[in-house]
PDB file of C-alpha atoms and ligand atoms in Angstrom:
ATOM      1  CA  UNK V 157      99.758 114.033  54.624  1.00 48.00           C
ATOM      2  CA  UNK V 158      99.334 111.601  51.636  1.00 51.00           C
ATOM      3  CA  UNK V 159     101.138 108.423  51.711  1.00 53.00           C
ATOM      4  CA  UNK V 160     104.054 108.181  49.320  1.00 53.00           C
ATOM      5  CA  UNK V 161     103.130 106.512  45.983  1.00 54.00           C
ATOM      6  CA  UNK V 162     104.366 103.022  46.114  1.00 55.00           C
ATOM      7  CA  UNK V 163     107.007 102.163  43.513  1.00 56.00           C
ATOM      8  CA  UNK V 164     106.521  98.893  41.763  1.00 57.00           C
ATOM      9  CA  UNK V 165     109.102  96.231  42.852  1.00 52.00           C
ATOM     10  CA  UNK V 166     109.366  94.104  39.801  1.00 57.00           C
ATOM     11  CA  UNK V 167     112.275  91.682  40.987  1.00 72.00           C
ATOM     12  CA  UNK V 168     112.173  89.128  43.677  1.00 87.00           C
ATOM     13  CA  UNK V 169     113.436  90.431  46.974  1.00 93.00           C
ATOM     14  CA  UNK V 170     115.491  88.437  49.625  1.00 97.00           C
ATOM     15  CA  UNK V 171     113.149  88.414  52.662  1.00 97.00           C
ATOM     16  CA  UNK V 172     113.170  87.436  56.343  1.00 98.00           C
ATOM     17  CA  UNK V 173     109.852  86.812  58.057  1.00 97.00           C
ATOM     18  CA  UNK V 174     109.423  89.154  61.092  1.00 96.00           C
ATOM     19  CA  UNK V 175     105.930  88.251  61.968  1.00 96.00           C
ATOM     20  CA  UNK V 176     103.126  86.216  60.458  1.00 94.00           C
ATOM     21  CA  UNK V 177      99.389  85.851  61.421  1.00 94.00           C
ATOM     22  CA  UNK V 178      96.780  83.495  60.038  1.00 94.00           C
ATOM     23  CA  UNK V 179      94.335  85.236  57.914  1.00 93.00           C
ATOM     24  CA  UNK V 180      90.967  83.706  56.980  1.00 91.00           C
ATOM     25  CA  UNK V 181      91.007  79.789  56.312  1.00 88.00           C
ATOM     26  CA  UNK V 182      94.124  79.385  54.544  1.00 89.00           C
ATOM     27  CA  UNK V 183      95.953  82.616  53.999  1.00 93.00           C
ATOM     28  CA  UNK V 184      98.775  84.387  56.028  1.00 94.00           C
ATOM     29  CA  UNK V 185      99.440  88.113  56.668  1.00 96.00           C
ATOM     30  CA  UNK V 186     103.298  88.436  56.733  1.00 96.00           C
ATOM     31  CA  UNK V 187     105.527  91.271  57.936  1.00 97.00           C
ATOM     32  CA  UNK V 188     108.868  90.856  56.152  1.00 97.00           C
ATOM     33  CA  UNK V 189     112.223  92.628  56.225  1.00 97.00           C
ATOM     34  CA  UNK V 190     113.827  93.217  52.754  1.00 97.00           C
ATOM     35  CA  UNK V 191     117.113  94.920  51.737  1.00 96.00           C
ATOM     36  CA  UNK V 192     115.378  96.979  49.014  1.00 94.00           C
ATOM     37  CA  UNK V 193     112.179  97.894  50.336  1.00 93.00           C
ATOM     38  CA  UNK V 194     112.599  97.752  54.296  1.00 95.00           C
ATOM     39  CA  UNK V 195     109.634  96.361  56.171  1.00 95.00           C
ATOM     40  CA  UNK V 196     106.712  95.289  53.964  1.00 95.00           C
ATOM     41  CA  UNK V 197     103.225  93.859  54.955  1.00 95.00           C
ATOM     42  CA  UNK V 198     102.084  91.175  52.557  1.00 95.00           C
ATOM     43  CA  UNK V 199      99.148  88.806  52.085  1.00 94.00           C
ATOM     44  CA  UNK V 200      99.939  85.268  51.063  1.00 94.00           C
ATOM     45  CA  UNK V 201      96.710  83.857  49.728  1.00 93.00           C
ATOM     46  CA  UNK V 202      96.246  80.153  50.320  1.00 89.00           C
ATOM     47  CA  UNK V 203      99.525  79.766  52.126  1.00 88.00           C
ATOM     48  CA  UNK V 204      98.230  76.608  53.846  1.00 85.00           C
ATOM     49  CA  UNK V 205      97.301  74.999  50.465  1.00 86.00           C
ATOM     50  CA  UNK V 206      99.644  72.388  49.009  1.00 85.00           C
ATOM     51  CA  UNK V 207      98.654  73.862  45.574  1.00 84.00           C
ATOM     52  CA  UNK V 208      99.508  77.513  46.434  1.00 84.00           C
ATOM     53  CA  UNK V 209     103.171  77.443  45.089  1.00 82.00           C
ATOM     54  CA  UNK V 210     104.473  78.438  48.477  1.00 84.00           C
ATOM     55  CA  UNK V 211     103.130  75.872  50.819  1.00 83.00           C
ATOM     56  CA  UNK V 212     105.113  75.608  53.950  1.00 84.00           C
ATOM     57  CA  UNK V 213     107.685  78.259  52.794  1.00 90.00           C
ATOM     58  CA  UNK V 214     106.788  80.963  55.305  1.00 93.00           C
ATOM     59  CA  UNK V 215     108.780  79.888  58.383  1.00 92.00           C
ATOM     60  CA  UNK V 216     110.273  82.293  60.694  1.00 93.00           C
ATOM     61  CA  UNK V 217     114.091  82.605  60.688  1.00 96.00           C
ATOM     62  CA  UNK V 218     114.563  81.250  57.003  1.00 96.00           C
ATOM     63  CA  UNK V 219     115.838  83.464  54.246  1.00 97.00           C
ATOM     64  CA  UNK V 220     113.237  83.574  51.419  1.00 97.00           C
ATOM     65  CA  UNK V 221     112.925  85.036  47.912  1.00 96.00           C
ATOM     66  CA  UNK V 222     109.632  86.769  47.624  1.00 95.00           C
ATOM     67  CA  UNK V 223     107.958  88.636  44.704  1.00 94.00           C
ATOM     68  CA  UNK V 224     104.780  90.661  45.294  1.00 93.00           C
ATOM     69  CA  UNK V 225     102.519  93.155  43.688  1.00 90.00           C
ATOM     70  CA  UNK V 226     101.395  96.211  45.294  1.00 84.00           C
ATOM     71  CA  UNK V 227      97.563  96.760  45.066  1.00 78.00           C
ATOM     72  CA  UNK V 228      96.023 100.256  44.621  1.00 78.00           C
ATOM     73  CA  UNK V 229      94.367 101.339  47.952  1.00 80.00           C
ATOM     74  CA  UNK V 230      95.330  98.192  49.734  1.00 82.00           C
ATOM     75  CA  UNK V 231      97.541  98.139  52.764  1.00 86.00           C
ATOM     76  CA  UNK V 232      98.888  94.664  51.957  1.00 91.00           C
ATOM     77  CA  UNK V 233     100.887  93.675  48.919  1.00 92.00           C
ATOM     78  CA  UNK V 234      99.994  90.460  47.248  1.00 93.00           C
ATOM     79  CA  UNK V 235     102.700  87.690  47.262  1.00 94.00           C
ATOM     80  CA  UNK V 236     102.850  86.252  43.791  1.00 92.00           C
ATOM     81  CA  UNK V 237     105.785  83.971  44.276  1.00 92.00           C
ATOM     82  CA  UNK V 238     108.116  82.834  47.171  1.00 94.00           C
ATOM     83  CA  UNK V 239     110.865  80.511  47.419  1.00 93.00           C
ATOM     84  CA  UNK V 240     113.074  79.155  50.261  1.00 95.00           C
ATOM     85  CA  UNK V 241     116.596  80.206  50.027  1.00 96.00           C
ATOM     86  CA  UNK V 242     118.252  79.428  53.348  1.00 96.00           C
ATOM     87  CA  UNK V 243     116.773  76.960  55.853  1.00 95.00           C
ATOM     88  CA  UNK V 244     117.712  77.538  59.569  1.00 95.00           C
ATOM     89  CA  UNK V 245     116.065  74.551  61.218  1.00 92.00           C
ATOM     90  CA  UNK V 246     118.380  74.669  64.290  1.00 90.00           C
ATOM     91  CA  UNK V 247     116.530  77.609  65.622  1.00 92.00           C
ATOM     92  CA  UNK V 248     113.183  76.045  66.224  1.00 87.00           C
ATOM     93  CA  UNK V 249     114.570  73.139  67.954  1.00 88.00           C
ATOM     94  CA  UNK V 250     116.484  74.788  70.782  1.00 92.00           C
ATOM     95  CA  UNK V 251     114.432  77.014  73.133  1.00 93.00           C
ATOM     96  CA  UNK V 252     117.460  79.228  74.209  1.00 92.00           C
ATOM     97  CA  UNK V 253     118.329  79.761  70.440  1.00 94.00           C
ATOM     98  CA  UNK V 254     114.672  80.216  69.574  1.00 95.00           C
ATOM     99  CA  UNK V 255     114.184  82.933  72.064  1.00 94.00           C
ATOM    100  CA  UNK V 256     117.338  84.713  71.043  1.00 93.00           C
ATOM    101  CA  UNK V 257     116.187  84.487  67.424  1.00 95.00           C
ATOM    102  CA  UNK V 258     112.729  85.800  68.201  1.00 95.00           C
ATOM    103  CA  UNK V 259     114.300  88.824  70.081  1.00 92.00           C
ATOM    104  CA  UNK V 260     116.298  89.722  67.003  1.00 94.00           C
ATOM    105  CA  UNK V 261     113.169  89.554  64.859  1.00 95.00           C
ATOM    106  CA  UNK V 262     111.414  91.759  67.205  1.00 92.00           C
ATOM    107  CA  UNK V 263     114.199  94.363  67.316  1.00 91.00           C
ATOM    108  CA  UNK V 264     114.401  94.227  63.454  1.00 93.00           C
ATOM    109  CA  UNK V 265     110.540  94.908  63.273  1.00 93.00           C
ATOM    110  CA  UNK V 266     110.921  97.873  65.659  1.00 89.00           C
ATOM    111  CA  UNK V 267     113.703  99.486  63.850  1.00 89.00           C
ATOM    112  CA  UNK V 268     112.939  98.676  60.278  1.00 91.00           C
ATOM    113  CA  UNK V 269     111.550 101.477  58.213  1.00 90.00           C
ATOM    114  CA  UNK V 270     108.663 100.952  55.654  1.00 90.00           C
ATOM    115  CA  UNK V 271     109.293 101.685  51.912  1.00 85.00           C
ATOM    116  CA  UNK V 272     113.016 102.376  52.654  1.00 90.00           C
ATOM    117  CA  UNK V 273     116.152 100.592  51.867  1.00 94.00           C
ATOM    118  CA  UNK V 274     117.319  98.583  54.808  1.00 94.00           C
ATOM    119  CA  UNK V 275     120.556  96.704  53.515  1.00 95.00           C
ATOM    120  CA  UNK V 276     122.415  97.331  56.664  1.00 92.00           C
ATOM    121  CA  UNK V 277     119.593  96.125  58.982  1.00 93.00           C
ATOM    122  CA  UNK V 278     118.865  92.901  56.705  1.00 96.00           C
ATOM    123  CA  UNK V 279     122.683  91.943  56.566  1.00 94.00           C
ATOM    124  CA  UNK V 280     122.715  92.363  60.411  1.00 92.00           C
ATOM    125  CA  UNK V 281     119.620  90.187  61.055  1.00 95.00           C
ATOM    126  CA  UNK V 282     120.685  87.508  58.447  1.00 96.00           C
ATOM    127  CA  UNK V 283     124.224  87.461  59.929  1.00 93.00           C
ATOM    128  CA  UNK V 284     122.831  87.123  63.436  1.00 94.00           C
ATOM    129  CA  UNK V 285     120.478  84.398  62.473  1.00 96.00           C
ATOM    130  CA  UNK V 286     123.385  82.539  60.709  1.00 95.00           C
ATOM    131  CA  UNK V 287     125.394  82.648  63.893  1.00 93.00           C
ATOM    132  CA  UNK V 288     122.636  81.274  66.035  1.00 94.00           C
ATOM    133  CA  UNK V 289     122.146  78.523  63.546  1.00 95.00           C
ATOM    134  CA  UNK V 290     125.672  77.516  63.498  1.00 92.00           C
ATOM    135  CA  UNK V 291     125.433  77.178  67.279  1.00 90.00           C
ATOM    136  CA  UNK V 292     129.251  77.859  67.877  1.00 90.00           C
ATOM    137  CA  UNK V 293     128.693  80.752  70.282  1.00 90.00           C
ATOM    138  CA  UNK V 294     126.372  81.035  73.283  1.00 91.00           C
ATOM    139  CA  UNK V 295     123.028  82.383  71.895  1.00 92.00           C
ATOM    140  CA  UNK V 296     122.970  84.918  74.645  1.00 91.00           C
ATOM    141  CA  UNK V 297     126.161  86.260  73.695  1.00 93.00           C
ATOM    142  CA  UNK V 298     125.113  86.514  70.071  1.00 93.00           C
ATOM    143  CA  UNK V 299     122.012  88.274  71.126  1.00 92.00           C
ATOM    144  CA  UNK V 300     123.916  90.741  73.202  1.00 93.00           C
ATOM    145  CA  UNK V 301     126.568  91.413  70.532  1.00 93.00           C
ATOM    146  CA  UNK V 302     123.653  91.951  68.005  1.00 92.00           C
ATOM    147  CA  UNK V 303     121.989  94.443  70.383  1.00 92.00           C
ATOM    148  CA  UNK V 304     125.262  96.401  70.505  1.00 93.00           C
ATOM    149  CA  UNK V 305     125.701  96.152  66.768  1.00 91.00           C
ATOM    150  CA  UNK V 306     122.252  97.477  66.196  1.00 90.00           C
ATOM    151  CA  UNK V 307     122.868 100.454  68.346  1.00 90.00           C
ATOM    152  CA  UNK V 308     126.043 101.089  66.400  1.00 88.00           C
ATOM    153  CA  UNK V 309     124.248 100.819  63.130  1.00 84.00           C
ATOM    154  CA  UNK V 310     121.802 103.425  64.226  1.00 83.00           C
ATOM    155  CA  UNK V 311     124.628 105.653  65.527  1.00 86.00           C
ATOM    156  CA  UNK V 312     123.221 105.170  69.074  1.00 89.00           C
ATOM    157  CA  UNK V 313     126.278 103.224  70.641  1.00 92.00           C
ATOM    158  CA  UNK V 314     126.334 103.968  74.331  1.00 95.00           C
ATOM    159  CA  UNK V 315     129.284 105.961  75.571  1.00 95.00           C
ATOM    160  CA  UNK V 316     131.322 103.311  77.598  1.00 94.00           C
ATOM    161  CA  UNK V 317     134.705 104.890  78.292  1.00 91.00           C
ATOM    162  CA  UNK V 318     134.347 108.708  78.115  1.00 94.00           C
ATOM    163  CA  UNK V 319     131.453 110.689  79.892  1.00 96.00           C
ATOM    164  CA  UNK V 320     128.508 110.858  77.449  1.00 96.00           C
ATOM    165  CA  UNK V 321     127.756 114.425  78.585  1.00 96.00           C
ATOM    166  CA  UNK V 322     131.078 116.358  78.708  1.00 96.00           C
ATOM    167  CA  UNK V 323     133.452 113.778  77.208  1.00 96.00           C
ATOM    168  CA  UNK V 324     135.796 113.676  80.122  1.00 94.00           C
ATOM    169  CA  UNK V 325     137.394 110.357  80.863  1.00 91.00           C
ATOM    170  CA  UNK V 326     136.654 109.717  84.368  1.00 83.00           C
ATOM    171  CA  UNK V 327     139.098 108.050  86.764  1.00 81.00           C
ATOM    172  CA  UNK V 328     137.877 104.639  87.604  1.00 77.00           C
ATOM    173  CA  UNK V 329     138.267 104.075  91.276  1.00 79.00           C
ATOM    174  CA  UNK V 330     134.669 102.755  92.148  1.00 81.00           C
ATOM    175  CA  UNK V 331     133.226  99.439  91.212  1.00 89.00           C
ATOM    176  CA  UNK V 332     130.246 100.966  89.565  1.00 91.00           C
ATOM    177  CA  UNK V 333     129.851 103.990  87.361  1.00 93.00           C
ATOM    178  CA  UNK V 334     126.817 106.315  86.831  1.00 95.00           C
ATOM    179  CA  UNK V 335     124.934 105.769  83.622  1.00 95.00           C
ATOM    180  CA  UNK V 336     122.052 107.553  81.833  1.00 95.00           C
ATOM    181  CA  UNK V 337     120.229 106.000  78.862  1.00 93.00           C
ATOM    182  CA  UNK V 338     118.734 109.688  78.337  1.00 92.00           C
ATOM    183  CA  UNK V 339     122.187 111.195  78.080  1.00 94.00           C
ATOM    184  CA  UNK V 340     123.677 108.392  75.942  1.00 94.00           C
ATOM    185  CA  UNK V 341     125.900 106.229  78.373  1.00 95.00           C
ATOM    186  CA  UNK V 342     128.157 106.586  81.249  1.00 95.00           C
ATOM    187  CA  UNK V 343     128.699 109.861  82.968  1.00 96.00           C
ATOM    188  CA  UNK V 344     131.458 111.511  85.017  1.00 94.00           C
ATOM    189  CA  UNK V 345     130.700 112.282  88.662  1.00 94.00           C
ATOM    190  CA  UNK V 346     130.143 116.015  88.108  1.00 95.00           C
ATOM    191  CA  UNK V 347     127.742 115.302  85.098  1.00 96.00           C
ATOM    192  CA  UNK V 348     126.025 112.475  87.128  1.00 96.00           C
ATOM    193  CA  UNK V 349     125.391 114.994  90.128  1.00 96.00           C
ATOM    194  CA  UNK V 350     124.223 117.712  87.715  1.00 97.00           C
ATOM    195  CA  UNK V 351     121.750 115.203  86.326  1.00 96.00           C
ATOM    196  CA  UNK V 352     120.400 113.993  89.511  1.00 96.00           C
ATOM    197  CA  UNK V 353     119.922 117.623  90.782  1.00 97.00           C
ATOM    198  CA  UNK V 354     117.737 118.123  87.727  1.00 95.00           C
ATOM    199  CA  UNK V 355     115.572 115.141  89.053  1.00 95.00           C
ATOM    200  CA  UNK V 356     116.605 112.847  86.199  1.00 93.00           C
ATOM    201  CA  UNK V 357     117.441 109.161  86.381  1.00 91.00           C
ATOM    202  CA  UNK V 358     120.905 108.062  86.786  1.00 95.00           C
ATOM    203  CA  UNK V 359     121.703 104.376  87.627  1.00 94.00           C
ATOM    204  CA  UNK V 360     124.954 102.809  88.752  1.00 94.00           C
ATOM    205  CA  UNK V 361     126.365 100.265  86.342  1.00 94.00           C
ATOM    206  CA  UNK V 362     129.013  97.704  87.360  1.00 93.00           C
ATOM    207  CA  UNK V 363     132.295  98.782  85.883  1.00 93.00           C
ATOM    208  CA  UNK V 364     133.092  95.212  84.755  1.00 93.00           C
ATOM    209  CA  UNK V 365     129.740  95.109  82.930  1.00 94.00           C
ATOM    210  CA  UNK V 366     130.614  98.359  81.108  1.00 94.00           C
ATOM    211  CA  UNK V 367     133.966  96.774  80.123  1.00 93.00           C
ATOM    212  CA  UNK V 368     132.335  93.662  78.815  1.00 94.00           C
ATOM    213  CA  UNK V 369     129.867  95.704  76.606  1.00 95.00           C
ATOM    214  CA  UNK V 370     133.005  97.674  75.381  1.00 93.00           C
ATOM    215  CA  UNK V 371     134.757  94.473  74.420  1.00 92.00           C
ATOM    216  CA  UNK V 372     131.622  93.163  72.663  1.00 93.00           C
ATOM    217  CA  UNK V 373     131.220  96.198  70.632  1.00 89.00           C
ATOM    218  CA  UNK V 374     132.362  95.330  67.216  1.00 80.00           C
ATOM    219  CA  UNK V 375     133.354  91.724  68.166  1.00 86.00           C
ATOM    220  CA  UNK V 376     133.371  89.380  65.158  1.00 84.00           C
ATOM    221  CA  UNK V 377     131.953  85.957  65.451  1.00 82.00           C
ATOM    222  CA  UNK V 378     135.377  84.459  65.682  1.00 84.00           C
ATOM    223  CA  UNK V 379     136.148  86.582  68.459  1.00 89.00           C
ATOM    224  CA  UNK V 380     132.803  85.625  70.261  1.00 89.00           C
ATOM    225  CA  UNK V 381     133.496  82.160  69.815  1.00 87.00           C
ATOM    226  CA  UNK V 382     136.501  82.502  72.185  1.00 89.00           C
ATOM    227  CA  UNK V 383     134.762  84.747  74.619  1.00 89.00           C
ATOM    228  CA  UNK V 384     133.478  83.262  77.852  1.00 90.00           C
ATOM    229  CA  UNK V 385     131.672  85.450  80.327  1.00 92.00           C
ATOM    230  CA  UNK V 386     130.269  84.258  83.621  1.00 93.00           C
ATOM    231  CA  UNK V 387     126.406  83.988  83.578  1.00 92.00           C
ATOM    232  CA  UNK V 388     125.840  86.643  86.383  1.00 93.00           C
ATOM    233  CA  UNK V 389     127.851  89.166  84.554  1.00 94.00           C
ATOM    234  CA  UNK V 390     126.574  88.534  81.199  1.00 94.00           C
ATOM    235  CA  UNK V 391     123.042  88.917  82.748  1.00 93.00           C
ATOM    236  CA  UNK V 392     124.091  92.423  84.227  1.00 93.00           C
ATOM    237  CA  UNK V 393     125.481  93.548  80.813  1.00 95.00           C
ATOM    238  CA  UNK V 394     122.322  92.231  78.936  1.00 92.00           C
ATOM    239  CA  UNK V 395     120.032  94.070  81.468  1.00 91.00           C
ATOM    240  CA  UNK V 396     121.650  97.530  81.022  1.00 91.00           C
ATOM    241  CA  UNK V 397     122.140  97.146  77.285  1.00 93.00           C
ATOM    242  CA  UNK V 398     118.425  96.171  76.897  1.00 90.00           C
ATOM    243  CA  UNK V 399     117.376  99.094  79.048  1.00 90.00           C
ATOM    244  CA  UNK V 400     119.358 101.309  76.762  1.00 93.00           C
ATOM    245  CA  UNK V 401     117.937  99.909  73.626  1.00 90.00           C
ATOM    246  CA  UNK V 402     114.272 100.078  74.984  1.00 88.00           C
ATOM    247  CA  UNK V 403     114.919 103.803  75.909  1.00 89.00           C
ATOM    248  CA  UNK V 404     116.079 104.607  72.478  1.00 87.00           C
ATOM    249  CA  UNK V 405     113.561 102.414  70.577  1.00 82.00           C
ATOM    250  CA  UNK V 406     110.891 103.816  72.963  1.00 75.00           C
ATOM    251  CA  UNK V 407     109.153 100.587  73.462  1.00 67.00           C
ATOM    252  CA  UNK V 408     109.410  97.344  75.430  1.00 62.00           C
ATOM    253  CA  UNK V 409     111.046  94.346  73.816  1.00 65.00           C
ATOM    254  CA  UNK V 410     108.100  92.039  74.495  1.00 61.00           C
ATOM    255  CA  UNK V 411     109.529  88.628  73.337  1.00 65.00           C
ATOM    256  CA  UNK V 412     112.427  89.135  75.750  1.00 65.00           C
ATOM    257  CA  UNK V 413     110.226  89.856  78.621  1.00 55.00           C
ATOM    258  CA  UNK V 414     107.987  86.970  78.472  1.00 48.00           C
ATOM    259  CA  UNK V 415     109.271  83.913  80.449  1.00 48.00           C
ATOM    260  CA  UNK V 416     107.732  81.561  77.875  1.00 44.00           C
ATOM    261  CA  UNK V 417     107.695  82.881  74.318  1.00 41.00           C
ATOM    262  CA  UNK V 418     104.924  80.972  72.572  1.00 42.00           C
ATOM    263  CA  UNK V 419     106.226  78.479  70.025  1.00 40.00           C
ATOM    264  CA  UNK V 420     104.674  79.143  66.533  1.00 39.00           C
TER     265      UNK V 420
HETATM  266 ZN1   ZN H 562     130.890 114.620  82.325  1.00 72.46          ZN
END
């Protein structure tokens, strides 16, 4: 199949850097998220030269305004102009916030489409980075709420109260409930048995972890600011939400796995 013809994008686009790689002596290859064109790969020539016009502009986590030109037969668009719009310096100075922010960039990179409008995703990422910069809410809580919001944005929110398979509302007598990422969330006992009989994975999730995920689904920053969750419980919620995300994004979230994400 021939790649779709690239439409020229004449106006500057708001952009958030998802990844950046040094290229040659003084240039950078950038993967950026834009509301109007989704994920875009760009070449910023001479980005490390003070005379380039965008020296020291391309930092992770900042909102930029970027103009570029597509080049016939080239993978990378060429940056023609770039300006800083919003700096978020707090994210690089605190390791917990830095890692939460890197995890958001990675999620956005995995789920952004190329040559497609991604207004919802852009607003999601910018809002979550703002929240981390404000440093009012625990960064792990911001990341978890962002994971759930992204699942919802993609229409993939896990079933947390009714059975994902038959829709029944199971009685909650046990301390854990059966859960299947493949089937889309929690299961009633009958559907869980049927799924196990087919040789498919069903894992037990603590009921209180499920309840916390439910309360975080759709929580506003103001609500998060007043939410306090004990660290062990937060970790259990994070673990099952992350496995759910991984299953549905069909990949591993690398920056969340590495114990020490490299500082760039
Ligand atoms: Zn069921």
